PDB file of C-alpha atoms in Angstrom:
ATOM      1  CA  ARG A  28      23.458  -2.194 -22.666  1.00 67.00           C
ATOM      2  CA  ARG A  29      22.849  -5.826 -21.065  1.00 74.00           C
ATOM      3  CA  LEU A  30      25.561  -6.845 -23.886  1.00 76.00           C
ATOM      4  CA  SER A  31      27.939  -4.077 -24.247  1.00 79.00           C
ATOM      5  CA  THR A  32      28.516  -4.648 -20.096  1.00 81.00           C
ATOM      6  CA  MET A  33      29.032  -8.637 -21.116  1.00 79.00           C
ATOM      7  CA  ARG A  34      31.169  -8.059 -23.761  1.00 81.00           C
ATOM      8  CA  LEU A  35      33.319  -5.682 -21.118  1.00 83.00           C
ATOM      9  CA  ILE A  36      32.963  -8.636 -18.538  1.00 85.00           C
ATOM     10  CA  PHE A  37      34.601 -10.713 -21.184  1.00 83.00           C
ATOM     11  CA  ALA A  38      37.045  -8.496 -22.199  1.00 84.00           C
ATOM     12  CA  ALA A  39      38.633  -7.436 -18.783  1.00 84.00           C
ATOM     13  CA  LEU A  40      38.829 -11.564 -17.495  1.00 84.00           C
ATOM     14  CA  LEU A  41      40.429 -12.120 -20.892  1.00 83.00           C
ATOM     15  CA  GLU A  42      43.530  -9.514 -20.686  1.00 83.00           C
ATOM     16  CA  TRP A  43      43.996 -10.046 -16.585  1.00 85.00           C
ATOM     17  CA  GLY A  44      44.014 -13.561 -18.096  1.00 82.00           C
ATOM     18  CA  LEU A  45      41.715 -15.772 -16.354  1.00 82.00           C
ATOM     19  CA  ILE A  46      40.072 -16.565 -19.108  1.00 83.00           C
ATOM     20  CA  LYS A  47      41.492 -18.051 -22.434  1.00 84.00           C
ATOM     21  CA  ASN A  48      38.323 -17.769 -24.758  1.00 83.00           C
ATOM     22  CA  ASP A  49      36.316 -14.915 -25.072  1.00 82.00           C
ATOM     23  CA  PRO A  50      32.510 -16.585 -25.433  1.00 79.00           C
ATOM     24  CA  ALA A  51      31.427 -12.812 -25.608  1.00 78.00           C
ATOM     25  CA  MET A  52      32.245 -12.157 -29.529  1.00 77.00           C
ATOM     26  CA  ALA A  53      30.191 -15.215 -30.491  1.00 75.00           C
ATOM     27  CA  LEU A  54      26.576 -13.197 -28.912  1.00 74.00           C
ATOM     28  CA  GLU A  55      24.690 -11.560 -30.994  1.00 74.00           C
ATOM     29  CA  ARG A  56      22.635  -8.710 -31.206  1.00 71.00           C
ATOM     30  CA  PRO A  57      18.472  -9.831 -31.123  1.00 68.00           C
ATOM     31  CA  LEU A  58      16.647  -8.052 -33.210  1.00 67.00           C
ATOM     32  CA  ILE A  59      13.997  -5.599 -32.505  1.00 62.00           C
ATOM     33  CA  VAL A  60      11.424  -4.999 -34.198  1.00 58.00           C
ATOM     34  CA  ASP A  61       8.886  -2.077 -33.633  1.00 55.00           C
ATOM     35  CA  LYS A  62       5.786  -3.452 -32.411  1.00 57.00           C
ATOM     36  CA  ALA A  63       2.986  -1.224 -32.191  1.00 55.00           C
ATOM     37  CA  THR A  64       0.582  -0.411 -29.813  1.00 55.00           C
ATOM     38  CA  ASP A  65      -2.460  -2.988 -28.900  1.00 60.00           C
ATOM     39  CA  PHE A  66      -5.711  -1.196 -28.339  1.00 60.00           C
ATOM     40  CA  ALA A  67      -7.823  -3.985 -29.709  1.00 70.00           C
ATOM     41  CA  VAL A  68     -10.395  -4.650 -26.681  1.00 75.00           C
ATOM     42  CA  SER A  69     -13.331  -7.244 -28.148  1.00 76.00           C
ATOM     43  CA  SER A  70     -16.301  -5.290 -26.343  1.00 75.00           C
ATOM     44  CA  VAL A  71     -17.847  -9.126 -26.066  1.00 82.00           C
ATOM     45  CA  ASP A  72     -14.719  -9.637 -24.218  1.00 85.00           C
ATOM     46  CA  VAL A  73     -15.340  -6.537 -22.408  1.00 82.00           C
ATOM     47  CA  GLU A  74     -19.589  -7.078 -21.923  1.00 85.00           C
ATOM     48  CA  ARG A  75     -18.641 -11.234 -21.293  1.00 89.00           C
ATOM     49  CA  LEU A  76     -16.357  -9.769 -17.889  1.00 89.00           C
ATOM     50  CA  VAL A  77     -19.069  -7.800 -16.530  1.00 89.00           C
ATOM     51  CA  ALA A  78     -21.830  -9.686 -17.037  1.00 91.00           C
ATOM     52  CA  SER A  79     -19.141 -12.663 -14.844  1.00 92.00           C
ATOM     53  CA  GLN A  80     -18.910 -10.426 -11.838  1.00 92.00           C
ATOM     54  CA  GLU A  81     -22.676  -9.107 -12.219  1.00 92.00           C
ATOM     55  CA  SER A  82     -23.506 -12.127 -11.825  1.00 92.00           C
ATOM     56  CA  PHE A  83     -20.980 -11.782  -7.938  1.00 89.00           C
ATOM     57  CA  VAL A  84     -22.742  -8.926  -7.286  1.00 90.00           C
ATOM     58  CA  ARG A  85     -26.627 -10.395  -7.501  1.00 89.00           C
ATOM     59  CA  CYS A  86     -25.412 -12.753  -5.478  1.00 87.00           C
ATOM     60  CA  PHE A  87     -24.580 -10.607  -2.489  1.00 79.00           C
ATOM     61  CA  ASP A  88     -28.525  -8.417  -3.584  1.00 78.00           C
ATOM     62  CA  GLY A  89     -29.999  -7.195  -0.543  1.00 72.00           C
ATOM     63  CA  LEU A  90     -26.645  -7.757   1.941  1.00 72.00           C
ATOM     64  CA  ILE A  91     -24.508  -5.915   3.416  1.00 72.00           C
ATOM     65  CA  GLY A  92     -21.480  -6.337   4.283  1.00 79.00           C
ATOM     66  CA  ASP A  93     -17.707  -5.384   3.099  1.00 82.00           C
ATOM     67  CA  VAL A  94     -17.175  -8.450   0.153  1.00 85.00           C
ATOM     68  CA  ALA A  95     -21.075  -7.487  -0.983  1.00 87.00           C
ATOM     69  CA  HIS A  96     -19.644  -3.636  -0.936  1.00 88.00           C
ATOM     70  CA  GLN A  97     -16.310  -5.203  -2.902  1.00 89.00           C
ATOM     71  CA  GLU A  98     -17.524  -7.158  -5.530  1.00 91.00           C
ATOM     72  CA  ARG A  99     -20.005  -3.484  -5.867  1.00 92.00           C
ATOM     73  CA  VAL A 100     -17.174  -1.654  -6.010  1.00 92.00           C
ATOM     74  CA  VAL A 101     -15.698  -3.393  -9.104  1.00 93.00           C
ATOM     75  CA  LEU A 102     -18.603  -3.300 -11.005  1.00 93.00           C
ATOM     76  CA  ALA A 103     -18.634  -0.264 -10.788  1.00 93.00           C
ATOM     77  CA  MET A 104     -15.159   0.686 -12.058  1.00 92.00           C
ATOM     78  CA  MET A 105     -15.560  -2.053 -14.688  1.00 89.00           C
ATOM     79  CA  HIS A 106     -17.895   0.722 -16.087  1.00 89.00           C
ATOM     80  CA  LEU A 107     -15.959   3.910 -15.449  1.00 89.00           C
ATOM     81  CA  VAL A 108     -13.204   2.284 -17.000  1.00 86.00           C
ATOM     82  CA  ALA A 109     -14.771   0.506 -20.167  1.00 81.00           C
ATOM     83  CA  SER A 110     -16.075   4.133 -20.545  1.00 81.00           C
ATOM     84  CA  GLY A 111     -13.430   5.477 -21.727  1.00 80.00           C
ATOM     85  CA  ALA A 112     -12.042   6.332 -17.513  1.00 85.00           C
ATOM     86  CA  PHE A 113      -8.607   5.562 -16.490  1.00 84.00           C
ATOM     87  CA  LEU A 114      -8.543   3.427 -12.681  1.00 83.00           C
ATOM     88  CA  SER A 115      -6.001   6.642 -11.984  1.00 84.00           C
ATOM     89  CA  GLU A 116      -8.548   8.436 -12.187  1.00 88.00           C
ATOM     90  CA  ILE A 117     -11.386   7.491 -10.248  1.00 89.00           C
ATOM     91  CA  GLY A 118     -10.255   7.266  -6.590  1.00 88.00           C
ATOM     92  CA  GLY A 119     -10.093  11.297  -7.655  1.00 89.00           C
ATOM     93  CA  LEU A 120     -13.644  10.903  -8.376  1.00 92.00           C
ATOM     94  CA  THR A 121     -16.342  12.985  -6.491  1.00 91.00           C
ATOM     95  CA  LEU A 122     -20.268  12.218  -5.547  1.00 91.00           C
ATOM     96  CA  ARG A 123     -20.583  15.875  -8.098  1.00 91.00           C
ATOM     97  CA  ASP A 124     -18.984  14.276 -11.001  1.00 93.00           C
ATOM     98  CA  PHE A 125     -21.951  11.730 -10.762  1.00 91.00           C
ATOM     99  CA  ARG A 126     -24.918  13.269 -12.783  1.00 85.00           C
ATOM    100  CA  ALA A 127     -27.877  12.302 -14.206  1.00 82.00           C
ATOM    101  CA  HIS A 128     -26.249  10.357 -17.633  1.00 86.00           C
ATOM    102  CA  THR A 129     -22.966  11.058 -17.742  1.00 88.00           C
ATOM    103  CA  VAL A 130     -19.634  11.277 -14.794  1.00 91.00           C
ATOM    104  CA  LEU A 131     -17.158  13.695 -15.046  1.00 91.00           C
ATOM    105  CA  VAL A 132     -13.284  12.617 -15.090  1.00 90.00           C
ATOM    106  CA  GLY A 133     -10.175  14.250 -14.898  1.00 87.00           C
ATOM    107  CA  ARG A 134     -11.495  16.954 -13.174  1.00 87.00           C
ATOM    108  CA  GLY A 135      -9.284  19.958 -13.153  1.00 86.00           C
ATOM    109  CA  THR A 136      -6.537  18.290 -15.151  1.00 82.00           C
ATOM    110  CA  GLY A 137      -5.833  17.867 -18.977  1.00 79.00           C
ATOM    111  CA  ARG A 138      -7.784  15.171 -19.352  1.00 80.00           C
ATOM    112  CA  GLU A 139     -11.005  16.394 -17.878  1.00 85.00           C
ATOM    113  CA  ARG A 140     -13.907  15.667 -19.938  1.00 85.00           C
ATOM    114  CA  CYS A 141     -17.588  13.856 -19.318  1.00 87.00           C
ATOM    115  CA  ILE A 142     -18.376   9.693 -19.954  1.00 86.00           C
ATOM    116  CA  TRP A 143     -21.271   8.417 -20.814  1.00 85.00           C
ATOM    117  CA  PRO A 144     -21.635   5.713 -19.259  1.00 85.00           C
ATOM    118  CA  SER A 145     -24.642   3.380 -19.950  1.00 85.00           C
ATOM    119  CA  ASP A 146     -28.268   3.332 -17.604  1.00 89.00           C
ATOM    120  CA  ALA A 147     -27.342   0.144 -16.523  1.00 89.00           C
ATOM    121  CA  ALA A 148     -23.639   1.378 -15.840  1.00 89.00           C
ATOM    122  CA  LEU A 149     -24.967   4.552 -13.999  1.00 91.00           C
ATOM    123  CA  GLY A 150     -27.312   2.688 -11.582  1.00 92.00           C
ATOM    124  CA  ALA A 151     -24.887  -0.144 -11.059  1.00 92.00           C
ATOM    125  CA  ILE A 152     -22.137   2.948 -10.193  1.00 92.00           C
ATOM    126  CA  ASN A 153     -25.128   4.810  -8.249  1.00 91.00           C
ATOM    127  CA  ALA A 154     -25.309   1.042  -6.007  1.00 89.00           C
ATOM    128  CA  ALA A 155     -22.057   1.156  -4.984  1.00 90.00           C
ATOM    129  CA  ALA A 156     -21.756   4.794  -4.592  1.00 88.00           C
ATOM    130  CA  HIS A 157     -24.220   4.410  -1.999  1.00 83.00           C
ATOM    131  CA  ALA A 158     -24.177   0.708  -0.672  1.00 74.00           C
ATOM    132  CA  ALA A 159     -22.216   1.285   1.985  1.00 70.00           C
ATOM    133  CA  ARG A 160     -22.719   4.177   3.428  1.00 72.00           C
ATOM    134  CA  PRO A 161     -25.623   4.887   6.312  1.00 67.00           C
ATOM    135  CA  LEU A 162     -25.450   8.337   6.125  1.00 70.00           C
ATOM    136  CA  PRO A 163     -26.279  10.709   2.841  1.00 73.00           C
ATOM    137  CA  PRO A 164     -22.418  11.402   1.982  1.00 76.00           C
ATOM    138  CA  ALA A 165     -21.132  15.450   0.767  1.00 82.00           C
ATOM    139  CA  PRO A 166     -20.477  16.657  -2.918  1.00 83.00           C
ATOM    140  CA  ASP A 167     -17.533  16.280  -2.267  1.00 87.00           C
ATOM    141  CA  SER A 168     -17.383  12.678  -1.091  1.00 87.00           C
ATOM    142  CA  PRO A 169     -14.645   9.876  -3.174  1.00 88.00           C
ATOM    143  CA  LEU A 170     -17.525   8.224  -5.070  1.00 89.00           C
ATOM    144  CA  LEU A 171     -16.319   5.349  -4.227  1.00 89.00           C
ATOM    145  CA  VAL A 172     -15.067   3.782  -0.878  1.00 86.00           C
ATOM    146  CA  LEU A 173     -13.004   0.908   0.326  1.00 84.00           C
ATOM    147  CA  THR A 174     -12.307  -0.595   3.488  1.00 78.00           C
ATOM    148  CA  ARG A 175      -8.251   0.351   1.828  1.00 72.00           C
ATOM    149  CA  ARG A 176      -7.528   3.076  -0.203  1.00 71.00           C
ATOM    150  CA  LEU A 177      -9.341   3.311  -3.973  1.00 82.00           C
ATOM    151  CA  ASN A 178      -5.895   3.494  -6.102  1.00 84.00           C
ATOM    152  CA  THR A 179      -4.632   3.231  -8.656  1.00 84.00           C
ATOM    153  CA  SER A 180      -3.029  -0.484  -7.506  1.00 85.00           C
ATOM    154  CA  THR A 181      -5.847  -1.862  -6.331  1.00 88.00           C
ATOM    155  CA  GLY A 182      -8.389  -1.154  -8.614  1.00 87.00           C
ATOM    156  CA  TRP A 183      -5.660  -2.601 -10.908  1.00 88.00           C
ATOM    157  CA  ASN A 184      -4.826  -5.920  -8.499  1.00 90.00           C
ATOM    158  CA  LEU A 185      -9.544  -5.813  -8.057  1.00 91.00           C
ATOM    159  CA  LEU A 186     -10.277  -5.917 -11.806  1.00 91.00           C
ATOM    160  CA  GLN A 187      -7.110  -8.048 -12.971  1.00 91.00           C
ATOM    161  CA  ARG A 188      -8.606 -11.074 -10.472  1.00 92.00           C
ATOM    162  CA  ALA A 189     -11.708 -10.135 -11.867  1.00 93.00           C
ATOM    163  CA  ILE A 190     -10.867 -10.842 -15.120  1.00 92.00           C
ATOM    164  CA  VAL A 191      -8.800 -14.451 -13.843  1.00 92.00           C
ATOM    165  CA  ARG A 192     -11.970 -15.239 -11.799  1.00 92.00           C
ATOM    166  CA  ALA A 193     -14.285 -14.846 -15.285  1.00 91.00           C
ATOM    167  CA  GLY A 194     -11.442 -17.545 -16.614  1.00 90.00           C
ATOM    168  CA  MET A 195     -10.155 -14.034 -19.430  1.00 88.00           C
ATOM    169  CA  THR A 196      -6.888 -15.252 -19.225  1.00 85.00           C
ATOM    170  CA  ASP A 197      -6.412 -17.077 -22.151  1.00 85.00           C
ATOM    171  CA  THR A 198      -8.787 -14.361 -24.408  1.00 83.00           C
ATOM    172  CA  GLY A 199      -5.256 -12.278 -22.936  1.00 81.00           C
ATOM    173  CA  LEU A 200      -7.993  -9.580 -21.560  1.00 84.00           C
ATOM    174  CA  THR A 201      -5.683  -6.768 -18.902  1.00 84.00           C
ATOM    175  CA  PRO A 202      -6.244  -3.983 -16.677  1.00 83.00           C
ATOM    176  CA  ALA A 203      -3.385  -2.576 -19.108  1.00 78.00           C
ATOM    177  CA  LYS A 204      -5.161  -3.242 -22.191  1.00 80.00           C
ATOM    178  CA  ILE A 205      -8.122  -1.983 -21.317  1.00 79.00           C
ATOM    179  CA  HIS A 206      -6.216   0.846 -20.108  1.00 72.00           C
ATOM    180  CA  ARG A 207      -4.744   1.008 -23.574  1.00 73.00           C
ATOM    181  CA  ALA A 208      -8.458   1.457 -24.964  1.00 71.00           C
ATOM    182  CA  ALA A 209      -9.234   4.173 -22.889  1.00 70.00           C
ATOM    183  CA  ALA A 210      -6.082   6.102 -24.305  1.00 69.00           C
ATOM    184  CA  GLN A 211      -6.928   5.152 -26.984  1.00 70.00           C
ATOM    185  CA  ALA A 212     -11.072   6.587 -26.198  1.00 69.00           C
ATOM    186  CA  LEU A 213      -9.011  10.032 -25.460  1.00 67.00           C
ATOM    187  CA  ILE A 214      -6.842  10.340 -29.041  1.00 69.00           C
ATOM    188  CA  GLU A 215      -9.570   9.001 -30.739  1.00 71.00           C
ATOM    189  CA  ARG A 216     -11.369  12.852 -28.750  1.00 69.00           C
ATOM    190  CA  GLY A 217      -8.563  14.959 -29.855  1.00 69.00           C
ATOM    191  CA  PHE A 218      -6.773  14.946 -27.004  1.00 67.00           C
ATOM    192  CA  GLY A 219      -3.452  14.321 -27.792  1.00 60.00           C
ATOM    193  CA  TRP A 220      -0.645  11.626 -27.056  1.00 54.00           C
ATOM    194  CA  LYS A 221      -0.104  13.823 -24.097  1.00 60.00           C
ATOM    195  CA  GLU A 222      -2.294  13.786 -22.283  1.00 59.00           C
ATOM    196  CA  ALA A 223      -3.406   9.784 -22.680  1.00 60.00           C
ATOM    197  CA  ARG A 224       0.557   8.827 -23.360  1.00 55.00           C
ATOM    198  CA  ASN A 225       0.229   7.665 -19.192  1.00 55.00           C
ATOM    199  CA  PRO A 226      -2.741   5.788 -18.320  1.00 50.00           C
ATOM    200  CA  SER A 227      -1.354   3.498 -15.126  1.00 49.00           C
ATOM    201  CA  GLY A 228      -1.497   7.031 -12.796  1.00 47.00           C
ATOM    202  CA  TYR A 229       3.114   7.409 -13.857  1.00 42.00           C
ATOM    203  CA  ARG A 230       2.544  11.553 -14.516  1.00 45.00           C
ATOM    204  CA  LEU A 231       1.854  11.791 -11.162  1.00 42.00           C
ATOM    205  CA  ILE A 232       6.014  11.213 -10.880  1.00 39.00           C
ATOM    206  CA  PRO A 233       7.600  14.586 -10.682  1.00 43.00           C
ATOM    207  CA  ARG A 234       9.783  15.898 -13.701  1.00 46.00           C
ATOM    208  CA  LEU A 235      13.654  16.634 -13.894  1.00 46.00           C
ATOM    209  CA  GLY A 236      13.698  20.698 -14.610  1.00 51.00           C
ATOM    210  CA  LYS A 237      17.046  19.740 -16.267  1.00 57.00           C
ATOM    211  CA  ALA A 238      17.671  17.179 -18.402  1.00 57.00           C
ATOM    212  CA  PRO A 239      21.249  16.089 -18.224  1.00 59.00           C
ATOM    213  CA  SER A 240      23.196  16.561 -21.533  1.00 65.00           C
ATOM    214  CA  VAL A 241      24.351  13.058 -23.707  1.00 66.00           C
ATOM    215  CA  GLU A 242      27.945  14.916 -22.477  1.00 72.00           C
ATOM    216  CA  GLU A 243      27.113  15.175 -19.408  1.00 69.00           C
ATOM    217  CA  MET A 244      25.748  10.922 -18.916  1.00 64.00           C
ATOM    218  CA  GLU A 245      28.429  10.330 -20.569  1.00 66.00           C
ATOM    219  CA  ARG A 246      31.129  11.703 -18.291  1.00 70.00           C
ATOM    220  CA  GLU A 247      28.883   9.854 -14.726  1.00 66.00           C
ATOM    221  CA  ILE A 248      29.497   5.882 -16.329  1.00 63.00           C
ATOM    222  CA  ALA A 249      32.722   6.775 -17.484  1.00 66.00           C
ATOM    223  CA  ARG A 250      33.567   8.074 -13.673  1.00 67.00           C
ATOM    224  CA  CYS A 251      31.030   5.247 -12.106  1.00 62.00           C
ATOM    225  CA  HIS A 252      31.476   2.554 -14.675  1.00 58.00           C
ATOM    226  CA  PRO A 253      33.122  -0.064 -12.635  1.00 53.00           C
ATOM    227  CA  LEU A 254      35.787  -1.461 -15.378  1.00 54.00           C
ATOM    228  CA  GLU A 255      36.508   2.364 -16.052  1.00 48.00           C
ATOM    229  CA  PHE A 256      40.243   1.337 -15.722  1.00 44.00           C
ATOM    230  CA  VAL A 257      40.745  -1.193 -17.506  1.00 40.00           C
TER     231      VAL A 257
END
């Protein structure tokens, strides 16, 4: 689309006599290579990231405060995502979803399922869920809380910061790649692409009731294009 727009602009300038040669004639369309989605996440990298975060949590053992609590929440998020949960689902988890050996994620959606974190992961999630609460919470209270709202963007930024702090940017490990690995786990469990294709929370964007046809889109483009009169 950008090349087509550039050709239109230079064609108009040439027709108006503002330029003598059309440099867009020498432009070649770049070769588009289909690249398979990268789901490869090394378990060694995940374990290294978790170990790095655990070392920060140990620094705050016995301490109560926003920073100490945030580090515990980040560790819990890592364990949840590594076990197959999406960051977009973590903010909606409640204490009712946290069970003896499993965590129910995606309650009430097409992705509703149980994940089985390790005993160490369950311990970290439990610590993050109860460390900053002065009173026993209600079953429907959020599982993880921060001083600001825990949503996909907040979790993404915290996870990215932990990756940078662990010195793992050179490994290619990113929140996006961890998300894609979680999506792959859903696909392998039979949930299909319909439920796994939007791990970043974009499924919340409302869909159009009626999709325009190609002819309708072409008419609108022709009507609104700034060079249509040429």
